[in-house]
XYZ file of C-alpha atoms in Angstrom:
298
model
C -90.473 -74.620 -33.098
C -91.183 -71.201 -31.595
C -90.992 -67.802 -33.239
C -90.989 -64.551 -31.237
C -92.350 -61.175 -32.188
C -91.643 -57.851 -30.642
C -94.324 -56.639 -28.273
C -93.811 -54.397 -25.238
C -96.700 -56.017 -23.385
C -95.444 -59.596 -23.633
C -92.442 -60.895 -21.713
C -89.419 -61.589 -23.870
C -89.264 -65.248 -22.854
C -92.888 -65.878 -23.921
C -93.095 -67.706 -27.292
C -95.719 -65.815 -29.268
C -95.743 -67.998 -32.379
C -95.506 -71.760 -32.062
C -95.454 -74.511 -34.669
C -95.847 -77.971 -33.162
C -96.579 -81.449 -34.304
C -99.574 -83.173 -32.756
C -97.299 -85.290 -30.551
C -95.381 -82.224 -29.362
C -98.621 -80.480 -28.490
C -99.889 -83.442 -26.472
C -96.592 -83.640 -24.590
C -96.627 -79.902 -23.978
C -97.858 -78.305 -20.760
C -99.314 -75.320 -22.638
C -102.956 -75.920 -23.390
C -105.511 -73.789 -25.180
C -108.844 -72.616 -23.849
C -111.818 -74.893 -24.586
C -109.391 -77.674 -25.394
C -112.127 -80.231 -26.070
C -113.404 -78.260 -29.079
C -109.880 -77.686 -30.314
C -108.946 -81.373 -29.961
C -112.033 -82.353 -31.937
C -110.842 -80.203 -34.852
C -107.385 -81.748 -34.727
C -108.842 -85.084 -35.773
C -111.399 -83.776 -38.297
C -109.585 -81.600 -40.799
C -111.885 -81.721 -43.810
C -111.687 -78.173 -45.185
C -110.529 -74.619 -44.463
C -112.581 -72.936 -41.789
C -112.416 -70.539 -38.848
C -114.459 -70.538 -35.633
C -114.744 -68.260 -32.641
C -114.039 -69.004 -29.011
C -114.174 -66.632 -26.078
C -111.488 -64.081 -27.034
C -109.798 -66.518 -29.375
C -109.928 -67.820 -32.939
C -109.237 -71.354 -34.069
C -109.625 -73.185 -37.326
C -108.215 -75.610 -39.851
C -106.475 -75.420 -43.207
C -106.556 -78.114 -45.890
C -104.292 -77.002 -48.726
C -103.858 -78.834 -52.058
C -100.273 -79.284 -53.182
C -99.541 -77.469 -56.433
C -97.123 -80.146 -57.632
C -99.826 -82.854 -57.289
C -103.280 -81.315 -57.054
C -105.052 -84.668 -56.910
C -102.666 -86.070 -54.293
C -102.699 -85.720 -50.535
C -103.431 -82.289 -49.055
C -101.590 -80.464 -46.288
C -103.939 -80.320 -43.313
C -103.262 -78.559 -40.010
C -104.904 -76.486 -37.257
C -104.305 -73.023 -35.870
C -105.220 -71.259 -32.635
C -104.951 -67.520 -31.956
C -105.548 -65.623 -28.729
C -104.134 -62.415 -27.251
C -100.795 -63.970 -26.334
C -99.902 -66.516 -28.958
C -100.478 -67.946 -32.417
C -100.255 -71.733 -32.439
C -100.056 -74.066 -35.438
C -100.349 -77.831 -35.031
C -99.038 -79.429 -38.180
C -97.565 -82.853 -38.960
C -97.016 -82.081 -42.665
C -94.310 -79.434 -42.293
C -96.223 -76.943 -44.435
C -96.873 -74.416 -41.648
C -93.243 -74.571 -40.517
C -91.887 -73.910 -44.009
C -94.281 -71.015 -44.478
C -93.366 -69.482 -41.126
C -89.686 -69.791 -42.033
C -90.358 -67.878 -45.267
C -92.220 -65.164 -43.353
C -89.407 -64.939 -40.810
C -86.830 -64.496 -43.577
C -88.752 -61.674 -45.228
C -90.205 -60.022 -42.097
C -89.171 -56.411 -41.613
C -87.945 -54.979 -38.308
C -91.340 -53.393 -37.635
C -93.512 -54.803 -34.877
C -96.199 -57.162 -36.065
C -99.321 -58.187 -34.192
C -100.341 -61.802 -33.987
C -103.518 -61.150 -35.969
C -101.500 -59.465 -38.698
C -99.113 -62.408 -38.689
C -102.034 -64.791 -39.257
C -103.104 -62.573 -42.137
C -99.561 -62.714 -43.552
C -99.578 -66.482 -43.188
C -102.798 -66.742 -45.190
C -101.457 -64.314 -47.788
C -98.326 -66.435 -48.200
C -100.524 -69.469 -48.804
C -101.909 -67.977 -52.020
C -99.329 -65.365 -53.005
C -98.061 -67.342 -56.050
C -101.437 -68.767 -57.039
C -102.156 -66.152 -59.708
C -98.946 -67.125 -61.483
C -99.804 -70.813 -61.025
C -103.222 -70.319 -62.629
C -101.646 -68.394 -65.512
C -99.310 -71.308 -66.183
C -102.260 -73.680 -65.932
C -104.083 -71.624 -68.555
C -101.002 -71.828 -70.797
C -101.097 -75.598 -70.357
C -104.721 -75.681 -71.515
C -103.900 -73.402 -74.458
C -101.101 -75.755 -75.534
C -103.511 -78.681 -75.270
C -106.001 -76.823 -77.462
C -103.364 -76.004 -80.109
C -102.114 -79.598 -80.224
C -105.685 -80.790 -80.525
C -106.215 -78.609 -83.597
C -102.852 -79.456 -85.171
C -102.426 -83.141 -84.349
C -105.707 -84.413 -82.988
C -104.615 -85.726 -79.603
C -105.576 -89.168 -78.378
C -107.001 -89.626 -74.879
C -108.033 -85.973 -74.740
C -111.126 -86.856 -72.743
C -108.967 -88.399 -70.017
C -106.644 -85.372 -69.915
C -109.575 -82.958 -69.765
C -111.208 -85.007 -67.002
C -108.016 -84.790 -64.944
C -107.827 -81.027 -65.499
C -111.434 -80.633 -64.398
C -110.775 -82.638 -61.227
C -107.730 -80.495 -60.425
C -109.602 -77.257 -61.045
C -112.553 -78.486 -59.002
C -110.213 -79.084 -56.058
C -108.706 -75.597 -56.426
C -112.152 -74.111 -56.858
C -113.361 -75.667 -53.616
C -110.178 -74.550 -51.831
C -110.564 -70.876 -52.817
C -114.262 -70.919 -51.991
C -113.453 -72.205 -48.507
C -110.847 -69.466 -48.019
C -113.373 -66.830 -49.078
C -115.934 -68.224 -46.607
C -113.259 -68.346 -43.921
C -112.405 -64.680 -44.436
C -116.104 -63.767 -44.197
C -116.273 -65.550 -40.851
C -113.277 -63.587 -39.605
C -114.654 -60.272 -40.865
C -117.934 -60.878 -39.020
C -115.876 -60.679 -35.801
C -118.528 -62.200 -33.535
C -116.654 -61.823 -30.258
C -115.024 -58.462 -30.998
C -111.566 -60.050 -30.981
C -110.457 -58.148 -34.104
C -110.273 -54.408 -34.535
C -111.458 -52.506 -37.599
C -108.053 -52.640 -39.305
C -107.811 -56.394 -38.852
C -111.278 -56.890 -40.313
C -110.268 -54.788 -43.296
C -107.178 -56.958 -43.878
C -109.183 -60.172 -43.861
C -111.728 -58.527 -46.138
C -108.910 -57.875 -48.632
C -107.844 -61.489 -48.342
C -111.423 -62.612 -48.997
C -111.558 -60.464 -52.140
C -108.342 -62.032 -53.391
C -109.586 -65.550 -52.678
C -112.828 -64.722 -54.526
C -110.851 -63.551 -57.563
C -108.867 -66.776 -57.551
C -112.153 -68.662 -57.297
C -113.439 -66.769 -60.349
C -110.230 -67.568 -62.236
C -110.587 -71.275 -61.594
C -114.223 -71.093 -62.679
C -113.103 -69.525 -65.966
C -110.503 -72.269 -66.434
C -113.159 -74.918 -65.819
C -115.271 -73.352 -68.565
C -112.186 -73.321 -70.796
C -111.773 -77.077 -70.319
C -115.399 -77.517 -71.361
C -114.710 -75.514 -74.528
C -111.706 -77.742 -75.299
C -113.845 -80.811 -74.740
C -116.524 -79.462 -77.072
C -113.823 -78.731 -79.652
C -112.548 -82.282 -79.305
C -116.075 -83.615 -79.783
C -116.441 -81.388 -82.855
C -113.211 -82.854 -84.263
C -114.604 -86.352 -83.750
C -117.897 -85.370 -85.417
C -116.037 -83.879 -88.377
C -113.958 -87.050 -88.741
C -117.071 -89.209 -88.587
C -118.828 -87.006 -91.136
C -115.875 -87.383 -93.503
C -115.977 -91.154 -93.136
C -119.732 -91.212 -93.731
C -119.330 -88.935 -96.761
C -116.677 -91.248 -98.217
C -118.832 -94.321 -97.644
C -121.832 -92.548 -99.202
C -119.805 -91.626 -102.288
C -118.468 -95.180 -102.656
C -121.980 -96.569 -102.290
C -123.323 -94.097 -104.840
C -120.551 -94.913 -107.327
C -121.165 -98.654 -107.218
C -124.957 -98.527 -107.061
C -125.454 -98.298 -110.893
C -122.833 -101.027 -111.372
C -124.718 -103.214 -108.926
C -127.899 -102.595 -110.922
C -126.180 -103.585 -114.187
C -124.713 -106.687 -112.557
C -128.104 -107.712 -111.200
C -129.825 -107.007 -114.503
C -127.529 -109.130 -116.623
C -127.166 -111.759 -113.941
C -130.749 -112.926 -114.517
C -129.612 -115.059 -117.534
C -132.903 -115.075 -119.428
C -132.799 -116.988 -122.737
C -133.991 -114.075 -124.854
C -131.357 -111.524 -123.697
C -129.486 -110.779 -126.949
C -126.470 -109.130 -125.200
C -125.529 -112.478 -123.655
C -124.762 -113.962 -127.091
C -123.523 -110.785 -128.794
C -119.744 -110.719 -129.292
C -119.553 -107.007 -128.349
C -121.799 -107.387 -125.293
C -119.004 -107.694 -122.736
C -116.920 -104.737 -124.048
C -120.087 -102.606 -124.239
C -121.028 -103.309 -120.624
C -117.425 -102.683 -119.471
C -117.340 -99.363 -121.357
C -120.761 -98.388 -120.016
C -119.669 -99.125 -116.426
C -116.472 -97.093 -116.835
C -118.418 -94.227 -118.412
C -120.912 -94.194 -115.518
C -118.079 -94.129 -112.956
C -116.331 -91.217 -114.686
C -119.622 -89.352 -115.054
C -120.353 -89.726 -111.364
C -116.838 -88.603 -110.361
C -117.174 -85.544 -112.623
C -120.517 -84.725 -111.010
C -119.102 -85.099 -107.494
C -116.179 -82.823 -108.301
C -118.484 -80.237 -109.808
C -120.606 -80.272 -106.656
C -117.411 -80.126 -104.526
C -118.223 -83.299 -102.730
C -114.724 -84.685 -103.234
C -112.119 -82.813 -101.156
């Protein structure tokens, strides 16, 4: 699909902005300069980057989907020269974004470089809100952990860390990409264009910092979860220690009178059994009183 922009220097029938699938591009008669380099990038979309050609810019985007951060990414290429901005995309992401830009574009003339900047801005324009909602999700997880003691928290935290790591890498790549554009090796961009991409780089860096903070937040939740486990284990160990301490004197009495020596008078005394039973009960009550006084029983 082609989009046209107003420009007095370009013929009206010249498509300035093009979004093609890979098959459409190969069947097209319109080729880009240094096509071999461009074709190589079409088949190796591993991250977001920008490179310079002679009076042209080309690069790739690999964008994680917000609805499924650990799923497949949207990968496509772009090419920009003095006469056109070309996107080659089989995922439909570039087309949908260009449609959104076309719906909101004002009647003012827009350069191709500025349109690429707008495209990149649209890619991350709702990401601040997305990260805020993600933080709310982590806060809810933390509250439920304190109130209910969630099961499988480690698995949930691991998934969150993987998602944030993917976002973190994505924003870092965008920041590096903007630095490449600002360097303007071949003088393709003017000072205003460099300033725009510098602003974009600052925004991508802030998003990168936000995801870093969220990653640290997940670590805090994990440490809290580990603390909850340690507290639970300490309570169990305290209970077992108290039970062991309570029955230790009774075990001693049982072992003492289980020796069955002939000269043990309590074995033949008619009050021997009630005395030992009373002594055992008295020892248990004495120990419980001592534990309560020391606030060991809560």
